[in-house]
GROMACS .gro file of C-alpha atoms in nm:
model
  414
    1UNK     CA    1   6.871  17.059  -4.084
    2UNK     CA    2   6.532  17.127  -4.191
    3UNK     CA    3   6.268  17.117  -4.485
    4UNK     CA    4   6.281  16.651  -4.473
    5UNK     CA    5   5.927  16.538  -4.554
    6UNK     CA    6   5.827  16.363  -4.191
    7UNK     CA    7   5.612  15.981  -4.221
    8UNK     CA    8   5.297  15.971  -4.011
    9UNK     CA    9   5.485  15.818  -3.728
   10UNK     CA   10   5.719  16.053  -3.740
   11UNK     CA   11   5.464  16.322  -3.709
   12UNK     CA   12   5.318  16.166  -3.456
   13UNK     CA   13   5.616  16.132  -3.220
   14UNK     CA   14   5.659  16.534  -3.310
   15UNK     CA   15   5.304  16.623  -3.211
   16UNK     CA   16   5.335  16.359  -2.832
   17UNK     CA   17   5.668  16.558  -2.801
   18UNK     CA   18   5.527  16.941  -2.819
   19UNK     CA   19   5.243  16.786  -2.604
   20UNK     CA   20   5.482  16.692  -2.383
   21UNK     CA   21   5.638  17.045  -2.425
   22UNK     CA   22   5.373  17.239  -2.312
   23UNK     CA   23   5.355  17.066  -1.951
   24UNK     CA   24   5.558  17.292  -1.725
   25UNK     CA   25   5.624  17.566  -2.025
   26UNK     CA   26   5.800  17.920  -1.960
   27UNK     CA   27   5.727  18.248  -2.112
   28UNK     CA   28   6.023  18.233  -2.273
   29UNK     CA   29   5.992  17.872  -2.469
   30UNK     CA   30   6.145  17.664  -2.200
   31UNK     CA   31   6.009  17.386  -1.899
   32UNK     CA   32   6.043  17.404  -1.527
   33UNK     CA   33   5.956  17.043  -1.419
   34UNK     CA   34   6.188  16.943  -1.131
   35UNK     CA   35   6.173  16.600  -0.997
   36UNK     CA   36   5.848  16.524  -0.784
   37UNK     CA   37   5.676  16.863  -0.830
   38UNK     CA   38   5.367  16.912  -0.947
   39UNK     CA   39   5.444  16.938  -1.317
   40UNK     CA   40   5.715  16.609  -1.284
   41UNK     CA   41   5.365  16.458  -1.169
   42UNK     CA   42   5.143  16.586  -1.446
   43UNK     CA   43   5.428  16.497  -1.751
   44UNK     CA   44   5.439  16.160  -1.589
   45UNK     CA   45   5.074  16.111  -1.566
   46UNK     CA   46   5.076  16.146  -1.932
   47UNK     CA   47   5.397  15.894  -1.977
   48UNK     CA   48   5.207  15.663  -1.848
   49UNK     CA   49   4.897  15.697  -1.988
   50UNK     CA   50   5.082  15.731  -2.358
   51UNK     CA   51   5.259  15.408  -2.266
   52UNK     CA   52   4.918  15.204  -2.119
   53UNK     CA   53   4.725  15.332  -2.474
   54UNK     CA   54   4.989  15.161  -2.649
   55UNK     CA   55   5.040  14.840  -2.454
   56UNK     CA   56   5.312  14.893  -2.232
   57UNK     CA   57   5.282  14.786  -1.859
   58UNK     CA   58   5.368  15.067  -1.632
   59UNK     CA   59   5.519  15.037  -1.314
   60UNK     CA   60   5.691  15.236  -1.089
   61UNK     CA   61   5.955  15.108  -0.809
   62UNK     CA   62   6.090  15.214  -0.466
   63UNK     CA   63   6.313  15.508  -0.586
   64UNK     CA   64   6.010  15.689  -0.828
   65UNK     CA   65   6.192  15.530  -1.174
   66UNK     CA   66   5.916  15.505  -1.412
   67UNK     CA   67   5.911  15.147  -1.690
   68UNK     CA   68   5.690  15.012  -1.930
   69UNK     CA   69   5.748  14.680  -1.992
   70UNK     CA   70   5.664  14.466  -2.373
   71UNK     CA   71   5.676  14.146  -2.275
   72UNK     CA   72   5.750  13.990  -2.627
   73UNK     CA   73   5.954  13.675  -2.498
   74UNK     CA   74   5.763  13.550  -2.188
   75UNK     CA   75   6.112  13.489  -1.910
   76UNK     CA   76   6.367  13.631  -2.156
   77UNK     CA   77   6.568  13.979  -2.047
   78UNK     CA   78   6.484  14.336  -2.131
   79UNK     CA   79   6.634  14.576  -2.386
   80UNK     CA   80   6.559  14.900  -2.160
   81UNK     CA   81   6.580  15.183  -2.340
   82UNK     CA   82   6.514  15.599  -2.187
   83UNK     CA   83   6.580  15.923  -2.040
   84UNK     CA   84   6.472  16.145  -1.763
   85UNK     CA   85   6.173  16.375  -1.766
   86UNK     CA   86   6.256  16.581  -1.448
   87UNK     CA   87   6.409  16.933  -1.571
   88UNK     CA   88   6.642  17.226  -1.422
   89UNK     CA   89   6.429  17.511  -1.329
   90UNK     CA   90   6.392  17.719  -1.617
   91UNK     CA   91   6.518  17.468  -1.860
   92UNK     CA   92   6.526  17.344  -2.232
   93UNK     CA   93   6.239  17.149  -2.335
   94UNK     CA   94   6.496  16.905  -2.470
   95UNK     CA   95   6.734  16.781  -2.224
   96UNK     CA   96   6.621  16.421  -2.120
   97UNK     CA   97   6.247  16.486  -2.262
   98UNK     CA   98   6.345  16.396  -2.645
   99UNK     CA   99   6.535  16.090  -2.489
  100UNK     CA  100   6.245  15.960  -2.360
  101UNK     CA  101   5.954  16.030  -2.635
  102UNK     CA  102   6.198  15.907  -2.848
  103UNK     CA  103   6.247  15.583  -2.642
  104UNK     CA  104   5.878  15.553  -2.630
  105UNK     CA  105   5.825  15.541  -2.962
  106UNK     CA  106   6.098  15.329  -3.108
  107UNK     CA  107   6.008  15.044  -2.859
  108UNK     CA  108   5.664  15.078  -2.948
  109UNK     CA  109   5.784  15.033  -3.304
  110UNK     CA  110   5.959  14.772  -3.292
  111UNK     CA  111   5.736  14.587  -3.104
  112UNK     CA  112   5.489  14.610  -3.348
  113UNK     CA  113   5.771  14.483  -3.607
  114UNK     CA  114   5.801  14.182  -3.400
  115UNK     CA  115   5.409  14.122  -3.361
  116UNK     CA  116   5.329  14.134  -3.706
  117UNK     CA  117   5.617  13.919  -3.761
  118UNK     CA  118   5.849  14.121  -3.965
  119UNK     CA  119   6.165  14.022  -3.695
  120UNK     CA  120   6.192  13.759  -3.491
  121UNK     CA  121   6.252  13.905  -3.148
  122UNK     CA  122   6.521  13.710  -2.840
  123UNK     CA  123   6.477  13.947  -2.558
  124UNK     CA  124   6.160  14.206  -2.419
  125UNK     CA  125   6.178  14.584  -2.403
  126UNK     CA  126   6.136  14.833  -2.140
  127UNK     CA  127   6.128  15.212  -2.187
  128UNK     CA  128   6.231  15.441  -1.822
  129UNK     CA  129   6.158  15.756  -1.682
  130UNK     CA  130   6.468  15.777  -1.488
  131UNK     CA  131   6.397  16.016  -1.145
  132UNK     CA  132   6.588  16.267  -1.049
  133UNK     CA  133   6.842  16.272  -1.312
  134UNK     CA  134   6.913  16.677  -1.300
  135UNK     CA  135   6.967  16.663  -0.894
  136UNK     CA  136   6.845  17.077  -0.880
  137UNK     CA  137   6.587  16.995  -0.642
  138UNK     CA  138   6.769  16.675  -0.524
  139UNK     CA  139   7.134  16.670  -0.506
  140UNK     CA  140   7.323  16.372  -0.625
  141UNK     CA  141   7.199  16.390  -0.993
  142UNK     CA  142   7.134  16.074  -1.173
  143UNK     CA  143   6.999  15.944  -0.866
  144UNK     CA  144   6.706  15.709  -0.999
  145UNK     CA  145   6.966  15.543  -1.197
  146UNK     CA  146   7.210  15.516  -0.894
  147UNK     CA  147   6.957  15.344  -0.691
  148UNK     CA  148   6.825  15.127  -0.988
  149UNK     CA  149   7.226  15.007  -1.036
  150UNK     CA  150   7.303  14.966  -0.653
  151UNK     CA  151   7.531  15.267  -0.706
  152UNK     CA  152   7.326  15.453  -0.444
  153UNK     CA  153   7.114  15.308  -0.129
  154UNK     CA  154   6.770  15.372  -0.116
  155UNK     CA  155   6.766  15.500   0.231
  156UNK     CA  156   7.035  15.754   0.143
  157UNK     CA  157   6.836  15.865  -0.160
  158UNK     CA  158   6.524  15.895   0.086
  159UNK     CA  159   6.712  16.115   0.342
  160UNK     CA  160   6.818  16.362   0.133
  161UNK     CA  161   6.595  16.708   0.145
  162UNK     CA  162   6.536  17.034  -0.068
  163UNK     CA  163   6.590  17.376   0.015
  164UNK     CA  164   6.279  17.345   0.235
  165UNK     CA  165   6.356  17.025   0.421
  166UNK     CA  166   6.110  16.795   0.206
  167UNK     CA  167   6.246  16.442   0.138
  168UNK     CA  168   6.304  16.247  -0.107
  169UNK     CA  169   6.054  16.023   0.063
  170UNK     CA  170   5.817  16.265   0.108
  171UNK     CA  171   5.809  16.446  -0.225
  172UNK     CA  172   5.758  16.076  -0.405
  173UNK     CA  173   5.465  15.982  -0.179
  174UNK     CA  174   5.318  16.365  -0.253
  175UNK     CA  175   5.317  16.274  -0.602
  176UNK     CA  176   5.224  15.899  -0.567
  177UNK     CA  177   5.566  15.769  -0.742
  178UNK     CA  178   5.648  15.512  -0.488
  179UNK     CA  179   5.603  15.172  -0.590
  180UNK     CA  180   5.735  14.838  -0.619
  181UNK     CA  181   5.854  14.761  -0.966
  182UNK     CA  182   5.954  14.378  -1.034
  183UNK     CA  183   6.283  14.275  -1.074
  184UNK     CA  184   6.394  14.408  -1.430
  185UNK     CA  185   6.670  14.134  -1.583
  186UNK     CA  186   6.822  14.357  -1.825
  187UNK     CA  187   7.024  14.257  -2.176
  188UNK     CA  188   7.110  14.581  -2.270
  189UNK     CA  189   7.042  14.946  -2.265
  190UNK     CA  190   7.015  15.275  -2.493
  191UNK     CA  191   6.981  15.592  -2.450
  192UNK     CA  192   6.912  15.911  -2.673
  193UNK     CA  193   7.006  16.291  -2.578
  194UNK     CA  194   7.086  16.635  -2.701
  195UNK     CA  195   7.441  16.711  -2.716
  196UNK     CA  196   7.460  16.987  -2.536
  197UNK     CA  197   7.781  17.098  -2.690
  198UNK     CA  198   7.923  17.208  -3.080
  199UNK     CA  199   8.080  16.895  -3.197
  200UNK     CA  200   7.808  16.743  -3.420
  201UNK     CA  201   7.696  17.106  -3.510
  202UNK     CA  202   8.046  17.211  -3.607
  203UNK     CA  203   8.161  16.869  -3.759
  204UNK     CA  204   7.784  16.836  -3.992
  205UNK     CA  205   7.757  16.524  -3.795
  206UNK     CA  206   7.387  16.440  -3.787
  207UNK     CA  207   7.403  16.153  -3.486
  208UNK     CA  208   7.685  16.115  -3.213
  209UNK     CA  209   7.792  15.817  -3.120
  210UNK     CA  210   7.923  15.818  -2.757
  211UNK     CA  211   8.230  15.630  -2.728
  212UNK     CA  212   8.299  15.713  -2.324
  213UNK     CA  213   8.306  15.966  -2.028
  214UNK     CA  214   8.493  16.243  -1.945
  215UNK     CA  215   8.545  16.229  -1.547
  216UNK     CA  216   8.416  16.445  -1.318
  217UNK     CA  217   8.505  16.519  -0.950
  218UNK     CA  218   8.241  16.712  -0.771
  219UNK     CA  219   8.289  16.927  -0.422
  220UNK     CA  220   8.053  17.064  -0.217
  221UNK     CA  221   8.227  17.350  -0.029
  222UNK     CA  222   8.158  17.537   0.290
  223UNK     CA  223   8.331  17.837   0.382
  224UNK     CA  224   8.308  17.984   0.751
  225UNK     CA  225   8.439  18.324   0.865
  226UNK     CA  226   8.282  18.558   1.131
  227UNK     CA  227   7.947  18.778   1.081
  228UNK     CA  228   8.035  19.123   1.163
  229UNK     CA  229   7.873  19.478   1.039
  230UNK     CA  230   7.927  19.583   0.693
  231UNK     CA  231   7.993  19.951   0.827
  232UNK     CA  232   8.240  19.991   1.121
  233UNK     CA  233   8.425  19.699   1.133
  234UNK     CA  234   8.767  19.720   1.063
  235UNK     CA  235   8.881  19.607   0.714
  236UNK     CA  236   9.169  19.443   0.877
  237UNK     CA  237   8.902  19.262   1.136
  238UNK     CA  238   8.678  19.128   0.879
  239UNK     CA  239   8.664  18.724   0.843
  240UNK     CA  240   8.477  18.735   0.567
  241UNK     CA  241   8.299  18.395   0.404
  242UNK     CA  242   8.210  18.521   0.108
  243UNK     CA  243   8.539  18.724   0.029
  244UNK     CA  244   8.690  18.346   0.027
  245UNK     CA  245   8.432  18.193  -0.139
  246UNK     CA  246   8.474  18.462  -0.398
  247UNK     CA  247   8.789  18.378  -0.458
  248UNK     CA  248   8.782  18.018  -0.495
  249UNK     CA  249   8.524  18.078  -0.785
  250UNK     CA  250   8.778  18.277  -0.981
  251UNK     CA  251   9.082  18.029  -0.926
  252UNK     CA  252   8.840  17.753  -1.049
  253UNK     CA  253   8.838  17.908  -1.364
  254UNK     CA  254   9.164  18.004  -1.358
  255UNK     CA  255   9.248  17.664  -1.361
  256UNK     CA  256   9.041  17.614  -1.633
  257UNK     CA  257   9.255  17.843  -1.833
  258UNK     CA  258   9.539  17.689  -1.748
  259UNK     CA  259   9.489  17.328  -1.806
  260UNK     CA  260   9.292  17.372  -2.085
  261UNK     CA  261   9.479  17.154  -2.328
  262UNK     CA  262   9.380  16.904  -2.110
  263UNK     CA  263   9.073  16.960  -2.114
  264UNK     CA  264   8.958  17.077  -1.802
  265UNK     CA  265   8.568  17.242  -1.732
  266UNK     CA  266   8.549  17.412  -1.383
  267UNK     CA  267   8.205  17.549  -1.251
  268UNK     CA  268   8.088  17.703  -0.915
  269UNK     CA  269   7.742  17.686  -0.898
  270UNK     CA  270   7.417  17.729  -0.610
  271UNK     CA  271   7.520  17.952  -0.357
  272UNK     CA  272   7.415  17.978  -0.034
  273UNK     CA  273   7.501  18.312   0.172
  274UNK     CA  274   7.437  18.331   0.535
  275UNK     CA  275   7.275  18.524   0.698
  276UNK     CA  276   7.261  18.718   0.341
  277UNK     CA  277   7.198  19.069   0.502
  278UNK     CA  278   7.254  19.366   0.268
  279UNK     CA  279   7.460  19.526   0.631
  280UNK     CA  280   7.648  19.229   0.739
  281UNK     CA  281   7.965  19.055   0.646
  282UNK     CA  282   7.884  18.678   0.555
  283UNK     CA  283   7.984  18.419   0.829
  284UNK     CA  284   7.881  18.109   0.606
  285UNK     CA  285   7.875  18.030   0.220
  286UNK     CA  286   7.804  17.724   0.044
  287UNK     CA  287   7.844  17.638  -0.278
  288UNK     CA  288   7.889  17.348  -0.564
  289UNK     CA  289   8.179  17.324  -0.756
  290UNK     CA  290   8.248  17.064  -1.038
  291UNK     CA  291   8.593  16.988  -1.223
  292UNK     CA  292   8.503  16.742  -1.524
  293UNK     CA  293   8.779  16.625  -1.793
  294UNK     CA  294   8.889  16.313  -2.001
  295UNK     CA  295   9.211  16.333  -1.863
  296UNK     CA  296   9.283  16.208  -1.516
  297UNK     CA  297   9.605  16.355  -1.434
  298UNK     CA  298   9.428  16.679  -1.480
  299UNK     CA  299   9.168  16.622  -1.264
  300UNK     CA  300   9.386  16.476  -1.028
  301UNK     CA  301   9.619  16.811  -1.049
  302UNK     CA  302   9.302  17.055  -1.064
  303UNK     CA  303   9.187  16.881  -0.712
  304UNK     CA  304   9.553  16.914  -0.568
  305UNK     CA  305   9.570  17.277  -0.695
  306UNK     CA  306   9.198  17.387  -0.575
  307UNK     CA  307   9.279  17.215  -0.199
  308UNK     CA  308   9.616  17.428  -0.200
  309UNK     CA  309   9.437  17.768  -0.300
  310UNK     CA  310   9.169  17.703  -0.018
  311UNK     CA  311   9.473  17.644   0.257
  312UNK     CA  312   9.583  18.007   0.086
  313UNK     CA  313   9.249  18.157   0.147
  314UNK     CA  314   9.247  18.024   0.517
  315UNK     CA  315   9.596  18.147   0.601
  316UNK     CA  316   9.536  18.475   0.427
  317UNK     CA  317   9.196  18.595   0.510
  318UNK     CA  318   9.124  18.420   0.822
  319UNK     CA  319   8.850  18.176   0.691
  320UNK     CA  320   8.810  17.826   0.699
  321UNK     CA  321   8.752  17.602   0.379
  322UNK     CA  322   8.610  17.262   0.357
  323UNK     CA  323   8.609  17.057   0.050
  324UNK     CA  324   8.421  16.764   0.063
  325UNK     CA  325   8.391  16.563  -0.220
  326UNK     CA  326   8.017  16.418  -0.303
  327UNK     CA  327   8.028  16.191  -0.567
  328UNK     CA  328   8.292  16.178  -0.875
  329UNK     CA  329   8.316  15.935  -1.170
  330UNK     CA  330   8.630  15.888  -1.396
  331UNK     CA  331   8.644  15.840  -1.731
  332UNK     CA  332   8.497  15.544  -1.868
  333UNK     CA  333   8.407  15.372  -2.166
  334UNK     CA  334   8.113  15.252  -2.342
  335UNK     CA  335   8.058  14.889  -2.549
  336UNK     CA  336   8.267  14.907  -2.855
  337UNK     CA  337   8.032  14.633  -2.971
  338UNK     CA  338   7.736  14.895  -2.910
  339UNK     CA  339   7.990  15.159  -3.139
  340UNK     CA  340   7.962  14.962  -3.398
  341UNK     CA  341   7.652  14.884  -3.353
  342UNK     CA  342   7.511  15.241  -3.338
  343UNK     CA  343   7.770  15.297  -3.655
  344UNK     CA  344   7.606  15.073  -3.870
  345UNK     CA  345   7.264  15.145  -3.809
  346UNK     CA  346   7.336  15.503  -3.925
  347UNK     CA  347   7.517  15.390  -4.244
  348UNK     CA  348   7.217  15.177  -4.354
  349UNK     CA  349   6.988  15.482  -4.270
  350UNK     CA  350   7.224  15.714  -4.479
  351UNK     CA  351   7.351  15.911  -4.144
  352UNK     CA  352   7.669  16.103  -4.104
  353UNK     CA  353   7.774  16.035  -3.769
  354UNK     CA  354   8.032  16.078  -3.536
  355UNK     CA  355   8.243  15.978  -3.233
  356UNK     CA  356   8.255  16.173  -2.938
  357UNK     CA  357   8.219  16.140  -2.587
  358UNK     CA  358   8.022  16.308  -2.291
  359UNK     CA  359   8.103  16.547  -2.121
  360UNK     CA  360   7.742  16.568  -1.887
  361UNK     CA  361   7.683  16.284  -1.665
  362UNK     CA  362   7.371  16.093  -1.801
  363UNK     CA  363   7.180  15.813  -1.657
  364UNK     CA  364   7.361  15.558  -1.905
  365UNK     CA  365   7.671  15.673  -1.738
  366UNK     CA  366   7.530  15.477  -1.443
  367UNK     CA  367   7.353  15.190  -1.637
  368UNK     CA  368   7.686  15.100  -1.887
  369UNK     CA  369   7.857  14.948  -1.559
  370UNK     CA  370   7.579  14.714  -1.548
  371UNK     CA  371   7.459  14.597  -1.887
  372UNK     CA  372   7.575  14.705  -2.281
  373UNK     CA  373   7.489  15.017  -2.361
  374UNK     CA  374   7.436  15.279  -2.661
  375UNK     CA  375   7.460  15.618  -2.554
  376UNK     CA  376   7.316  15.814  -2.902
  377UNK     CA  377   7.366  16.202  -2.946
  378UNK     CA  378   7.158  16.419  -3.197
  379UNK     CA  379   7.273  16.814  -3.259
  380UNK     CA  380   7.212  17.123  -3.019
  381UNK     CA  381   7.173  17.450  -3.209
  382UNK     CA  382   7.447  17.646  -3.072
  383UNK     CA  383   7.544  17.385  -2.795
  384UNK     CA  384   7.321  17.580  -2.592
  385UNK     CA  385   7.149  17.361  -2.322
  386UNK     CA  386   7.016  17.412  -1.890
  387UNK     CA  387   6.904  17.701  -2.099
  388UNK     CA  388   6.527  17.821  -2.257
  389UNK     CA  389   6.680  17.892  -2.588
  390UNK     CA  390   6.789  17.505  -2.593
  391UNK     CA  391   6.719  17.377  -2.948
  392UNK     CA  392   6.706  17.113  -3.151
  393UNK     CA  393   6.551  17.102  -3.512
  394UNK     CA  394   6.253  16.836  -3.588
  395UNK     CA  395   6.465  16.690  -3.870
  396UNK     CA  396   6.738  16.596  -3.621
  397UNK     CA  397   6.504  16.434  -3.394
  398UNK     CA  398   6.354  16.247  -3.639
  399UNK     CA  399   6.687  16.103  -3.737
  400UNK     CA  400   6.784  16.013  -3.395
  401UNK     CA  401   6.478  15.865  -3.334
  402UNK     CA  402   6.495  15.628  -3.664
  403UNK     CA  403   6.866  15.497  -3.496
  404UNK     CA  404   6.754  15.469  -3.191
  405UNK     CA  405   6.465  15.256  -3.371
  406UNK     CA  406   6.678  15.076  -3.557
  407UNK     CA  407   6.971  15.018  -3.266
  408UNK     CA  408   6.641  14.933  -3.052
  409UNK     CA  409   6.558  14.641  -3.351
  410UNK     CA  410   6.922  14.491  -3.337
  411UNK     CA  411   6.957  14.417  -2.963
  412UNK     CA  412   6.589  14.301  -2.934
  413UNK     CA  413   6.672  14.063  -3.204
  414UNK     CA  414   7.017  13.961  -3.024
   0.00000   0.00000   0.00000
């Protein structure tokens, strides 16, 4: 939706977020800001020093998770409230950005409702960079919010490397995002994001309200065979790793197809060909594949189907297949208090809005288990998103921002 007239703080948020736009940009309109490179370190320079100009107190703690804290009740739990900054490479400027520019600014808001006495506030509030949360760079995703919920151990987060055998570790001390955060009692938590799907788009929904999770089960697979010339060796000789792995791509989304009143999303995703030779028959591919749905029987058949077509693809084509799962999640629900919440804050603002739930893993997905949560959706042109052309219309971040805002006001004030 477009053409709203915008107040000044609205037009302010707008201008910090196409600031925050430009850090990282792409030719082609998007952001390439994985977690703990340089541009991660210059878009959180500039969190932080947005958030010290207007009276937050920034820390950082062990895992690189980025807060500033408005102490409004000196002893009395947080409202935290955020999103992730880190991006996929050659990614929206949206995805987990808006969350957190939005987050900034509604806490700063409402504290200054509370200081000049307009509500009466029972608990603090914290805005978070969560790190990590895309896992490109970093595999599991989400992980700053794993750690923060004892989900994940901070050693194991530590020990895990890129592509080029840099740490965790290491890549937060390059960047200086190691720290020691105090202990953060929390009363509750909210979190804004772009869809990344149709729903609200297609249903003239302005804000989503997320009800729960869809689950998600997610592999990472190694297929071995034999390296051998491209040329002479015998077709019937060939133990070929990528053959296999080729085929369990397309049986992934054949299952798709065929539990798709379920539903069930299948992707196969990063691979990694060895000794990837234009003249030699692959010995070694490894790959990421993902089965998400709201329905657990389906994921539980989709696992029991994929592990039967990789015994298929061993006994047939002399490979072996490993499937080892690396993290999974079912699906889960969200406050129904913080529903109705979230509902009512967008029928006093005049807000169609709808329920749906999430089909991406988000860092609220991790925080819900540990304190009420909001989870808040605003539209996605298309559904398009992990994409440059990802989209979402200033009016439409406005309004998310104003209930976020306004959901921010009601749990502050208990």
């Amino acid at each position: 939706m477009t053409g709203e007239r915008h107040r000044p703080a609205d037009s302010a948020f707008l201008r910090d977020f196409a600031y925050l736009s430009s850090i990282g940009a792409t030719p082609s309109g998007g952001v390439d800001r994985e977690a703990a490179t340089l541009p991660d370190a210059m878009q959180r320079a500039w969190l932080g020093g947005w958030l010290t100009s207007h009276g937050f107190d920034v820390r950082v703690d062990a895992i690189g998770n980025q807060f500033g804290l408005l102490e409004l009740v000196p002893g009395a739990p947080y409202i935290l409230t955020g999103s992730h900054l880190d991006s996929q490479p050659t990614a929206g400027r949206f995805d987990g950005a808006y969350g957190v520019a939005a987050s900034a600014h509604a806490a700063h808001a409402v504290a200054r409702r509370a200081r000049e006495g307009r509500i009466t506030p029972r608990h603090n509030l914290a805005v978070v960079n969560w790190f990590n949360e895309e896992g490109s760079r970093f595999a599991p995703s989400m992980m700053g919010s794993s750690v923060f919920t004892g989900k994940l151990s901070l050693e194991s987060a530590y020990d895990v490397e890129d592509g080029r055998g840099v740490s965790v570790r290491e890549a937060l001390e390059r960047i200086g995002a190691i720290g020691s955060a105090p202990e953060l009692p929390l009363a509750g938590y909210a979190e804004i994001h772009i869809e990344q799907g149709r729903e609200l788009e297609d249903g003239a929904a302005r804000i989503g309200v997320v009800t729960g999770t869809w689950g998600a089960r997610k592999f990472l697979v190694t297929v071995d065979g034999e390296q051998a010339h491209t040329g002479p060796t015998a077709m019937a000789d060939r133990r070929d790793a990528l053959l296999g792995a080729s085929l369990l791509v397309v049986r992934a989304r054949e299952l798709a197809d065929e539990l798709a009143h379920a539903p069930l999303h299948t992707a196969v995703s990063k691979l990694d060909v060895r000794p990837n030779s234009p003249v030699v028959v692959a010995r070694r591919v490894v790959c990421n594949l993902d089965l998400r749905s709201p329905d657990p029987e389906a994921l539980e058949t989709a696992e029991r189907l994929l592990r039967e077509a990789a015994a298929d693809i061993e006994r047939t084509h002399g490979v072996s297949v490993r499937l080892d799962r690396t993290h999974h999640w079912d699906r889960n629900d969200y406050s129904a208090d913080g529903v109705a919440l979230a509902e009512g804050v967008c029928a006093d603002l005049g807000l169609a809005s709808r329920r749906v739930l999430t089909v991406a893993g988000h860092d609220s997905t991790n925080v819900k288990d540990i304190t009420p949560t909001v989870m808040l959706f605003v539209p996605s042109e298309d559904g398009i998103s992990h994409n440059e052309r990802e989209f979402t219309a200033d009016d439409d971040m406005v309004a998310g921002l104003s209930v976020l805002t306004g959901v921010l006001e009601r749990l502050c004030v208990g």
